[in-house]
Coordinates of C-alpha atoms and ligand atoms in Angstrom, one line a residue:
X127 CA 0.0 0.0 0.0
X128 CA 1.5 3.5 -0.9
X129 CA 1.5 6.3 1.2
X130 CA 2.4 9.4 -1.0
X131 CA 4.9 10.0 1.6
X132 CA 9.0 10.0 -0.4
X133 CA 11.5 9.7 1.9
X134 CA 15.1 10.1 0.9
X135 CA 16.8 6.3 1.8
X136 CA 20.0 6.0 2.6
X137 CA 20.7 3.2 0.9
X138 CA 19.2 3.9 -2.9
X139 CA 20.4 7.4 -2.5
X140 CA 17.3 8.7 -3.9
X141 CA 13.8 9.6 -2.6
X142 CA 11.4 6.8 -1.9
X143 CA 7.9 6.1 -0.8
X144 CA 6.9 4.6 2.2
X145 CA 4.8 1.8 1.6
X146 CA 3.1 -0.7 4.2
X147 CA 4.6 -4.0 3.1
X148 CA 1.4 -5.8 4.7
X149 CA -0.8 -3.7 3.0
X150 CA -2.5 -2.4 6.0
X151 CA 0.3 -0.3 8.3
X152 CA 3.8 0.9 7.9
X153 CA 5.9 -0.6 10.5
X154 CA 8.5 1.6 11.2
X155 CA 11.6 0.8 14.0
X156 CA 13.7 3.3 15.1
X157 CA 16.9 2.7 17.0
X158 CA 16.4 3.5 20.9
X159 CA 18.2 5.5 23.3
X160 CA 21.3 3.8 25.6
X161 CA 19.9 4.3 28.7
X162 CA 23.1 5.1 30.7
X163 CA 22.2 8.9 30.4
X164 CA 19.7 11.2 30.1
X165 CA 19.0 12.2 26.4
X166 CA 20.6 15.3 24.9
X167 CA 18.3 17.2 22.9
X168 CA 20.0 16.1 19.6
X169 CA 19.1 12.6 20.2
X170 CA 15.4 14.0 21.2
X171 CA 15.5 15.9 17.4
X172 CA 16.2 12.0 15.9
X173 CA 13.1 10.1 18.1
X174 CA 10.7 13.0 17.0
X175 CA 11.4 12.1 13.3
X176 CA 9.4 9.0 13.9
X177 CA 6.4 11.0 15.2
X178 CA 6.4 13.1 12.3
X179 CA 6.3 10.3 10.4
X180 CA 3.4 8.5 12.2
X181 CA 1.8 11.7 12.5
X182 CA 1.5 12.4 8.3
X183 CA 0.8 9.1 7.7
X184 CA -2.2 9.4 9.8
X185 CA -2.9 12.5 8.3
X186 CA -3.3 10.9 5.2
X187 CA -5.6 8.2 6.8
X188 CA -2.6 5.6 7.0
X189 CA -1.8 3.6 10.0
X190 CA 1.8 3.0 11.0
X191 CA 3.1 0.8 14.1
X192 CA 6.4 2.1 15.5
X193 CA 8.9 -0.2 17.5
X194 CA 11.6 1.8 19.4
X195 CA 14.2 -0.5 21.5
X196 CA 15.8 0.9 25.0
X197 CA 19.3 -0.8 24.9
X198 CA 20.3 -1.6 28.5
X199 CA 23.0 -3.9 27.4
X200 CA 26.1 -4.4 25.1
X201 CA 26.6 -1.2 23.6
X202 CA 30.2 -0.4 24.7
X203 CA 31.8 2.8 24.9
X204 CA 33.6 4.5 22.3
X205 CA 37.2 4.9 22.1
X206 CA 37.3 7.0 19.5
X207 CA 34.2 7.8 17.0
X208 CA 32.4 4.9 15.8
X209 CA 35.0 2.6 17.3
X210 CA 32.6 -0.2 19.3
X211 CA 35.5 -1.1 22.1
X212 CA 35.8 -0.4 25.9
X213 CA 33.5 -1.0 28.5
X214 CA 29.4 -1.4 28.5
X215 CA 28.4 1.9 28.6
X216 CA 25.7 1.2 31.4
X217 CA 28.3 -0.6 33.5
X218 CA 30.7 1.9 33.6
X219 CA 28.1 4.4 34.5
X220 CA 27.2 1.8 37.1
X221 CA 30.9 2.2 38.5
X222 CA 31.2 6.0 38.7
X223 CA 27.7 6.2 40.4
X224 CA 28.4 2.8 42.8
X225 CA 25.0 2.0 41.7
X226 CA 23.1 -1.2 40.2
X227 CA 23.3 -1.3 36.7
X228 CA 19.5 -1.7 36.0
X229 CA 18.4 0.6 38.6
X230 CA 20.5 2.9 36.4
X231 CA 19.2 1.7 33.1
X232 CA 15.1 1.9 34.8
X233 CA 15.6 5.4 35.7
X234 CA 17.3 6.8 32.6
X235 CA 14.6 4.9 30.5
X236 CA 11.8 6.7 33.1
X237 CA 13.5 9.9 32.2
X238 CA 13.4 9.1 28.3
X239 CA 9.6 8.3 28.2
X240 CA 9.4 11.7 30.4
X241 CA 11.1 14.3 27.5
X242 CA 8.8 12.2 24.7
X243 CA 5.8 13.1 26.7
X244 CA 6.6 16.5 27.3
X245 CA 7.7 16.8 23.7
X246 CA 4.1 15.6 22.7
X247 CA 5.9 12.4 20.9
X248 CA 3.2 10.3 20.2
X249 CA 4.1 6.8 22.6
X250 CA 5.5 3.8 20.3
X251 CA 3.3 0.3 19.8
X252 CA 6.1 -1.1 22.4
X253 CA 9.7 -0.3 23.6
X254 CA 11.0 -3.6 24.3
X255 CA 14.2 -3.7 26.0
X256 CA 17.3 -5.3 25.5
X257 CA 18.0 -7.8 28.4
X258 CA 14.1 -8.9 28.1
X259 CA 14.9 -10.1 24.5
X260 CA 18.2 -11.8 24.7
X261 CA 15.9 -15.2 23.7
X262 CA 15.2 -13.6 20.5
X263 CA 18.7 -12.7 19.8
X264 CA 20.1 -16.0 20.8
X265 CA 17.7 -17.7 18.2
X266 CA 18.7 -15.3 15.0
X267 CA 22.6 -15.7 16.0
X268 CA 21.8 -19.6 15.9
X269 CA 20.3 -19.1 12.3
X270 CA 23.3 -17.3 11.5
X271 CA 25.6 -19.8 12.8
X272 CA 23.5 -22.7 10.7
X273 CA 23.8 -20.8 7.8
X274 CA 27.3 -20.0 8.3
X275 CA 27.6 -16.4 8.6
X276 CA 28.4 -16.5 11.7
X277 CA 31.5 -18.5 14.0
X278 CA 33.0 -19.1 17.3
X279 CA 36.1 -16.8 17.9
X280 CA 39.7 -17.5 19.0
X281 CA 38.4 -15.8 22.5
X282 CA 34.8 -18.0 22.6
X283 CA 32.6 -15.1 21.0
X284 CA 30.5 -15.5 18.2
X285 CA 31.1 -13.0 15.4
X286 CA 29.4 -11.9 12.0
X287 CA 31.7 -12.9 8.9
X288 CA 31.6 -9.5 7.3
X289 CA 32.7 -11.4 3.6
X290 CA 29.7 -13.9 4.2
X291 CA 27.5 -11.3 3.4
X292 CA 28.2 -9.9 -0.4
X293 CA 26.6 -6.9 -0.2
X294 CA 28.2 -5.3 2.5
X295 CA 29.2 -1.3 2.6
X296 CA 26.0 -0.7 0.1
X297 CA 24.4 1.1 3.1
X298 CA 27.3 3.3 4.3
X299 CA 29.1 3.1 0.9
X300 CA 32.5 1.3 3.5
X301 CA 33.1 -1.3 1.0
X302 CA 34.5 -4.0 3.0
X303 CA 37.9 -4.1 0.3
X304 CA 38.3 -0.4 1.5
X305 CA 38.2 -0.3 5.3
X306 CA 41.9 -0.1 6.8
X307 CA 42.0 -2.2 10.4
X308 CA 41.3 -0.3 13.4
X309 CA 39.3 3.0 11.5
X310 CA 35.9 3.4 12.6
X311 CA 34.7 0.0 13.5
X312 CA 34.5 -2.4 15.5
X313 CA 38.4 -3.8 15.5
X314 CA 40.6 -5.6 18.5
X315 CA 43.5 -6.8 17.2
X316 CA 43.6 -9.7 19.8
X317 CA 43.2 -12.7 17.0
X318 CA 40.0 -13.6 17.7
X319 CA 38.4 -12.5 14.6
X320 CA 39.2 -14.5 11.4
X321 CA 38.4 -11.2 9.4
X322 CA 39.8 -7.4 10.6
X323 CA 35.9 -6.0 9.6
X324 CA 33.8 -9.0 11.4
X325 CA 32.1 -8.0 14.7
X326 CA 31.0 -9.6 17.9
X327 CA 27.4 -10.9 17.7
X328 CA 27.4 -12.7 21.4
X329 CA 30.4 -11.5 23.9
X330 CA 31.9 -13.9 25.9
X331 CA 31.7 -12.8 29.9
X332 CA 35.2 -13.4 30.8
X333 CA 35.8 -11.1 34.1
X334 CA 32.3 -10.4 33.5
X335 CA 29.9 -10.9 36.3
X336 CA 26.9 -8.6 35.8
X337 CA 24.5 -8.7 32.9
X338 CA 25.7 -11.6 31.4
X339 CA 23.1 -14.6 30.2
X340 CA 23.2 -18.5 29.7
X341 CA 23.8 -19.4 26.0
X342 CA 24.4 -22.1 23.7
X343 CA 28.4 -20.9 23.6
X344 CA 28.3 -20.3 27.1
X345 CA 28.0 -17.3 29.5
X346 CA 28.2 -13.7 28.1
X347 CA 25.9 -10.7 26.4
X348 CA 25.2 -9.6 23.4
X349 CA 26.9 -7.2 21.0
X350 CA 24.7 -4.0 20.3
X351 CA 24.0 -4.3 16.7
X352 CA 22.0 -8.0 16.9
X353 CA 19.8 -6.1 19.3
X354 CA 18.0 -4.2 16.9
X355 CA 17.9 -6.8 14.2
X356 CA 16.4 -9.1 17.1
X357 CA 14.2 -6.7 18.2
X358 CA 13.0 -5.4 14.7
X359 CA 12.5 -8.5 13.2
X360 CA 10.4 -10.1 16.3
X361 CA 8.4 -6.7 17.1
X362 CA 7.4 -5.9 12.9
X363 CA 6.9 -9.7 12.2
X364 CA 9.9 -10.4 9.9
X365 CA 9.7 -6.9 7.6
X366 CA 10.6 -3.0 8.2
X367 CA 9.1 -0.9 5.9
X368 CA 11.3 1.9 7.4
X369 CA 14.0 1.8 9.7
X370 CA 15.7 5.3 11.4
X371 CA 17.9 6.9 13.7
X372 CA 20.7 9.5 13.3
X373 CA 23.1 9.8 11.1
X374 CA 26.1 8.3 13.1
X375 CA 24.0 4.9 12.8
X376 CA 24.3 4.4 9.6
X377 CA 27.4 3.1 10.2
X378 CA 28.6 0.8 11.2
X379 CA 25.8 0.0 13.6
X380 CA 22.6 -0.5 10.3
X381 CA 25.6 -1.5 7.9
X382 CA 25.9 -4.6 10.5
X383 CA 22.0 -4.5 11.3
X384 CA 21.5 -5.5 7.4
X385 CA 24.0 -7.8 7.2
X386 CA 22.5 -9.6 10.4
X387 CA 18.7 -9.1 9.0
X388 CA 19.2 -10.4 5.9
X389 CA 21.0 -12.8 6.3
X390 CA 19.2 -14.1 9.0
X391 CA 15.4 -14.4 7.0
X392 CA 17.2 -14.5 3.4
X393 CA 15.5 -11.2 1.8
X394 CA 15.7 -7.5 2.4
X395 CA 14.3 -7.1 5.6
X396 CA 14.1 -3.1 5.6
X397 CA 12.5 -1.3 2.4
X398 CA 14.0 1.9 3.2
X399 CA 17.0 3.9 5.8
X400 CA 16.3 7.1 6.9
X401 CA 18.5 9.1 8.9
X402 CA 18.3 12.5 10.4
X403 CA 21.3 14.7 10.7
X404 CA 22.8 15.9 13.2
X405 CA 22.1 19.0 15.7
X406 CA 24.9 21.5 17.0
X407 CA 24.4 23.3 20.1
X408 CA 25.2 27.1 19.7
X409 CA 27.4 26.0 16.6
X410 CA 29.4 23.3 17.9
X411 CA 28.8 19.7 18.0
X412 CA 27.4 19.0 21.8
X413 CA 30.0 16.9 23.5
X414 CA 30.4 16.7 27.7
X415 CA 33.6 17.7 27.4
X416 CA 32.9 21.1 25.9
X417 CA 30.1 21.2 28.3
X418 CA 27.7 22.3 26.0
X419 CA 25.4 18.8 26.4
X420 CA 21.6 20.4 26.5
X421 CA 18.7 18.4 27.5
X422 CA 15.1 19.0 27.7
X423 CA 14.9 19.7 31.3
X424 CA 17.5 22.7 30.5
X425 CA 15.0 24.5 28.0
X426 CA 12.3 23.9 31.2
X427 CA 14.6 25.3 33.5
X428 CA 14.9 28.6 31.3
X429 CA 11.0 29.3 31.9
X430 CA 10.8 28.1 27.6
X431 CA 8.3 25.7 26.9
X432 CA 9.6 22.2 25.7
X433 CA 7.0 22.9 22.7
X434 CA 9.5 25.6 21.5
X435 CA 12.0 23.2 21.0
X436 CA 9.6 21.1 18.9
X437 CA 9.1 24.2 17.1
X438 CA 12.2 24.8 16.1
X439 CA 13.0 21.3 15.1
X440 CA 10.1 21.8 12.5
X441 CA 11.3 24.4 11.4
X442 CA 14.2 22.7 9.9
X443 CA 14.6 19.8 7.2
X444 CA 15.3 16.7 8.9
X445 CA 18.7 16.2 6.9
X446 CA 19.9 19.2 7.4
X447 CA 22.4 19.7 10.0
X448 CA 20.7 21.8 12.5
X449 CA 22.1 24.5 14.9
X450 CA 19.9 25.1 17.7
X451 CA 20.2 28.5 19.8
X452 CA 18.6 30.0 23.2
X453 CA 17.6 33.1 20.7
X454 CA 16.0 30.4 18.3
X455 CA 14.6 28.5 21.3
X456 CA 13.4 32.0 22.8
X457 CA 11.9 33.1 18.9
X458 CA 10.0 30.0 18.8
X459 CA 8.7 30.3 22.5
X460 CA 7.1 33.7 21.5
X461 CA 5.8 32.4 18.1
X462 CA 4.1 30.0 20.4
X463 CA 2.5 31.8 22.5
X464 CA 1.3 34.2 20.0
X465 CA 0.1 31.6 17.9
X466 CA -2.1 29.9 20.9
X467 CA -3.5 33.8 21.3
X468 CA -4.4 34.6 17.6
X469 CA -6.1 31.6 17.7
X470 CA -8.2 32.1 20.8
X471 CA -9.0 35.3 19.5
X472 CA -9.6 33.9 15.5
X473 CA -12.1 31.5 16.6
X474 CA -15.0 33.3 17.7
X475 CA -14.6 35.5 14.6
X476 CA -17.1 35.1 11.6
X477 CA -17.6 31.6 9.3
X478 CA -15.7 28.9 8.2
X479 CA -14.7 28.2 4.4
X480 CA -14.5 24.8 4.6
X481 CA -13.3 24.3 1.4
X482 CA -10.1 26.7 1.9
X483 CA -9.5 24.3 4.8
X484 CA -9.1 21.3 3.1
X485 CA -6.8 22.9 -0.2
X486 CA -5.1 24.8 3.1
X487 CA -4.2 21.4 4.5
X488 CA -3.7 19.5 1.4
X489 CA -1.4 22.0 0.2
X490 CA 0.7 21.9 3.6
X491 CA 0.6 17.8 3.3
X492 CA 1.9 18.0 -0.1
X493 CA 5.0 19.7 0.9
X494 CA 5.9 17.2 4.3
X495 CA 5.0 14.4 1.8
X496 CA 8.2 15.7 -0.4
X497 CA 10.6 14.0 2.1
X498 CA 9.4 16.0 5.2
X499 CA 9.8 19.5 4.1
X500 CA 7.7 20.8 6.9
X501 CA 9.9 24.3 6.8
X502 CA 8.0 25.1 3.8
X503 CA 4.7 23.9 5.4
X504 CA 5.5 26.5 8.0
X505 CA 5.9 29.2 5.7
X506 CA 2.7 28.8 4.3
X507 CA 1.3 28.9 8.1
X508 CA 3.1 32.6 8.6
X509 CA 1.6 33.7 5.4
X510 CA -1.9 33.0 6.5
X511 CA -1.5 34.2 9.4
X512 CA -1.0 37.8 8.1
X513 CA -3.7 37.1 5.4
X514 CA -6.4 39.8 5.4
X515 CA -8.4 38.1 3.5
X516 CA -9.9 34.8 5.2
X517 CA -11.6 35.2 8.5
X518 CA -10.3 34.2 11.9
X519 CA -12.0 31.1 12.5
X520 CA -11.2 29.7 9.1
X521 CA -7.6 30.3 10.0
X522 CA -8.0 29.3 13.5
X523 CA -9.4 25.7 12.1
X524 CA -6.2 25.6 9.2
X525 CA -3.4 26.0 12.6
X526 CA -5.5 23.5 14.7
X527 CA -6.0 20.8 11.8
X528 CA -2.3 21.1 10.7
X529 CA -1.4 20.9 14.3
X530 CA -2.2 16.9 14.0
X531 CA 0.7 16.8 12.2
X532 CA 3.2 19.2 14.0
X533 CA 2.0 18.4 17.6
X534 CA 2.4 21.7 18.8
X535 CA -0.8 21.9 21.2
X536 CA -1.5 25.0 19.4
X537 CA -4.7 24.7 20.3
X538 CA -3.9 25.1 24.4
X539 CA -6.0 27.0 26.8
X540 CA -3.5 29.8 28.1
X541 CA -0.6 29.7 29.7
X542 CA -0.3 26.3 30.9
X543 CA 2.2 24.0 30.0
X544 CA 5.3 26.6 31.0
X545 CA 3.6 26.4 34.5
X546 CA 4.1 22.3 34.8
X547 CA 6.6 21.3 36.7
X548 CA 8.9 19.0 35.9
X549 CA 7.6 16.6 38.9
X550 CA 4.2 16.5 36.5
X551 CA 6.3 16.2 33.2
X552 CA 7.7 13.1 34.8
X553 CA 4.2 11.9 35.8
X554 CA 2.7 12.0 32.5
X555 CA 5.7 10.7 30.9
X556 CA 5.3 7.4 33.3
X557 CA 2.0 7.5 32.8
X558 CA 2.2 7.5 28.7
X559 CA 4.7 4.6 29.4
X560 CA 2.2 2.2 31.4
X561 CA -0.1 3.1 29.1
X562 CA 2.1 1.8 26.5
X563 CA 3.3 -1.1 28.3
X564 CA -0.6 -1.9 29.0
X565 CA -0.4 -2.0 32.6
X566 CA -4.0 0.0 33.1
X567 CA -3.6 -0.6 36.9
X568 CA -0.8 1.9 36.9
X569 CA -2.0 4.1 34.7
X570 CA -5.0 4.3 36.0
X571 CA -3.1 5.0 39.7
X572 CA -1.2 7.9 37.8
X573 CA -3.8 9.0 36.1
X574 CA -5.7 9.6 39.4
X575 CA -2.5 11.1 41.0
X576 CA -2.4 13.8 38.2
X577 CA -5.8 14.5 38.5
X578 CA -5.0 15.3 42.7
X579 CA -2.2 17.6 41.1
X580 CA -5.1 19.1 38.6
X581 CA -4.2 17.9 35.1
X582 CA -6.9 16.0 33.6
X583 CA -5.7 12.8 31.3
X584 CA -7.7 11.4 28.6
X585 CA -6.9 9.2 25.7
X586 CA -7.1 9.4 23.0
X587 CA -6.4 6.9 19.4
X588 CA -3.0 8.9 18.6
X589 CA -1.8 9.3 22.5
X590 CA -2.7 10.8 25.7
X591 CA -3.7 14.3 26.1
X592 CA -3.9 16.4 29.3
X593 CA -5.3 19.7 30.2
X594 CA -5.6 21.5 33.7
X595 CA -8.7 21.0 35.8
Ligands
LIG886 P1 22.3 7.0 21.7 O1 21.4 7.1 23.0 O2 23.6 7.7 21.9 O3 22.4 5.6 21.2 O4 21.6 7.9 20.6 C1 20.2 7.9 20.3 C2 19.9 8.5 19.0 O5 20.3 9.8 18.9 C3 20.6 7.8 17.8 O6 19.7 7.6 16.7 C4 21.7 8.7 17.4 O7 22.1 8.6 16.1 C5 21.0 10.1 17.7 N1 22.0 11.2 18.0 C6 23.1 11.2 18.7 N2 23.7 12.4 18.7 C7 22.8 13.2 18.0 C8 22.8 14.7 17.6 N3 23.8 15.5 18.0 N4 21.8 15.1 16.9 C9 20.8 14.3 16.4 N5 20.8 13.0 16.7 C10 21.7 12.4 17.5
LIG887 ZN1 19.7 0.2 16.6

């Protein structure tokens, strides 16, 4: 089934339309956070592409189901970019805090679901985590041993034969006849690998004492990129129609994903890559040490509502790299508000046109069909709202319709959302997350415990809403 929606795949090179495989929803995955810190708001700018997504396929009257992982396990730390050695990243955060490594991984991942709520990111079909799925993983690595891409190491892990798998490198264009040893993969020169380019698919413990499994080759955990063909493959029954994340994915974590996938059920298991660039910070690339590393709860802090930085991630093409400022963050916080006040004002003020409405909207679709290009969408928002022509209410019901799509609660009663605090943002973030998980016992419980603290949660078929009391 064909959506109208052309995304530009990383793969082909060249804009392509989403289509639901099935012929009934597009299953999309998108690569989860690493729960051993709280997200930065570049990695918040990749997980809203996926709502964007869902949000102008339902537009369009198209369903979608969106898997998003939460990797708690295996993915080691970097010693230089790209370079998948070193330590578990949530075990050595588990050292420097002297805390449990899952009570780490539990609260990060509480904090996560917390900045999607608050960034009205519509919750995922389910966000299955890592060490809950190391069945599913062990069963795909045994394919891969049967079919013989995959073998027991000189050190007792299992790794991926990178030259077992023909088409590797057509992803990231790293052809495997061109990467040099050691350069931005996954490389120990300890002899365990038969092939400089091969990577660990099952780890063996070793030292190793926490978060480690029972497996066919023994005690150990898995490597991060089997994780989200696992996960992918189990969740979206065999096929991803599209698969994202940011740009640093590409490779060599989806080069290794694909080789894993498709090797594993013997077609192309993803129809189309996607990834979304990169965002600076004030110009420079965010990084802890040049203590620039903004999250959500920063933009809070500043008396900006997190909406604003929704704002201004819509106001820029997804694959363009994207330098966010306070003064844009400020801009957009105005816009906002003003926005919210025309159109308290607008609707009250004379008749609809219907029919300008729906060539309003299906003039705006048009343009975030052409590979997301929601900028120009915008443009054509600013323009009417200057328009002398069409009355308030028609424009009132042109911001609030296109407001499915960007999510911006235009549509607010006043000032409310600047006055939650971040106690409540963390409430309906864990609420969003039973719901999501299905456990209606607690979100019923939370549901009541907001409604003590005077927000009122309903829900709805795209999410949960909330409004004061
Ligand atoms: P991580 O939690 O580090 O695994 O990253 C989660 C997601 O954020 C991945 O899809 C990354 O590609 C993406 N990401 C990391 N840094 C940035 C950034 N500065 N801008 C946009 N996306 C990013
Ligand atoms: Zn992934």
């Amino acid at each position: 089934m064909n959506s109208g929606l052309f995304l530009f795949d990383t793969k082909d090179r060249e804009l392509k339309e989403v289509c639901a495989n099935n012929g009934f929803e597009v299953r999309i995955y998108c690569c989860g956070p690493t729960v051993y810190r709280d997200a930065h708001v570049g990695n918040l700018r990749t997980f809203l592409l996926g709502d964007l997504i869902s949000r102008t396929l339902a537009f369009t009257g198209i369903d979608s189901k969106l898997i998003q992982n939460i990797t708690d396990v295996g993915h080691m730390g970097e010693d230089f970019e790209g370079n998948e050695v070193g330590e578990d990243k949530i075990l050595a955060q588990s050292k420097s805090q002297a805390r449990e490594p899952f009570e780490i991984a539990r609260e990060y991942e509480a904090h996560f679901h917390s900045d999607l709520a608050a960034l009205n990111i519509i919750p995922a079909a389910a966000y299955p985590r890592a060490s809950e799925t190391i069945e599913l993983m062990q069963n795909l690595i045994a394919e891969l041993i049967a079919t013989d891409h995959a073998y027991v190491g000189g050190d007792g892990s299992l790794y991926f034969s990178a030259k077992s798998f023909p088409e590797y490198g057509e992803l990231s264009g790293n052809r495997l006849d061109s990467l040099v040893p050691g350069h931005r993969y996954d490389y120990v020169d300890d002899g365990a690998k038969r092939f400089h380019a091969d990577w660990a698919l099952w780890k063996a413990a070793g030292d190793r004492t926490e978060m480690v499994w029972q497996s066919p080759w023994g005690l150990g955990f898995p490597g991060w990129h089997i994780e989200c063909s696992a996960m992918s493959l189990h969740f979206l029954e065999g096929h991803v129609d599209l698969h994202l994340g940011g740009i640093d994915l590409r490779f060599p974590h989806h080069e290794n994903e694909r080789a894993q996938s498709n090797a594993g059920v013997g077609y192309e298991a993803v129809d189309s890559w996607v990834h979304g660039e990169h965002l600076l910070f004030e110009g420079r690339k965010m990084s802890k040490s040049a203590g620039n590393v903004i999250l959500l709860s920063d933009v809070v802090a500043k008396g900006l509502d997190p909406m604003a930085l929704r704002l201004c991630f819509l106001e820029n093409r997804y694959r363009s790299q994207m330098d966010l400022t306070w003064d844009s963050l400020k801009a957009a916080d105005s816009t906002l508000s003003r926005w919210r006040q025309r159109i308290r004002e607008w609707s009250s003020q004379g008749e609809i046109d219907e029919s300008f409405i729906s060539d309003f909207s299906l003039g705006s679709v048009t343009d975030i069909q052409k590979d997301l290009d929601i900028p120009r969408a915008l443009q054509q928002l600013r323009k009417l709202e200057k328009d002398p022509y069409f009355t308030g209410a028609t424009k009132a019901a042109c911001f609030t319709k296109l407001d499915e799509i960007y999510g911006l609660e235009l549509g607010r009663p006043k000032e409310t959302k600047k006055e939650l605090s971040s106690e409540l943002i963390e409430l309906l973030g864990e609420r969003s997350t039973a719901r999501a998980a299905k456990d209606f016992a607690r979100s019923d419980k939370l549901r009541n415990q907001l409604s003590t603290l005077g927000i009122s949660v309903k829900d709805s078929p795209t999410g949960q809403n909330w409004e004061w009391r």
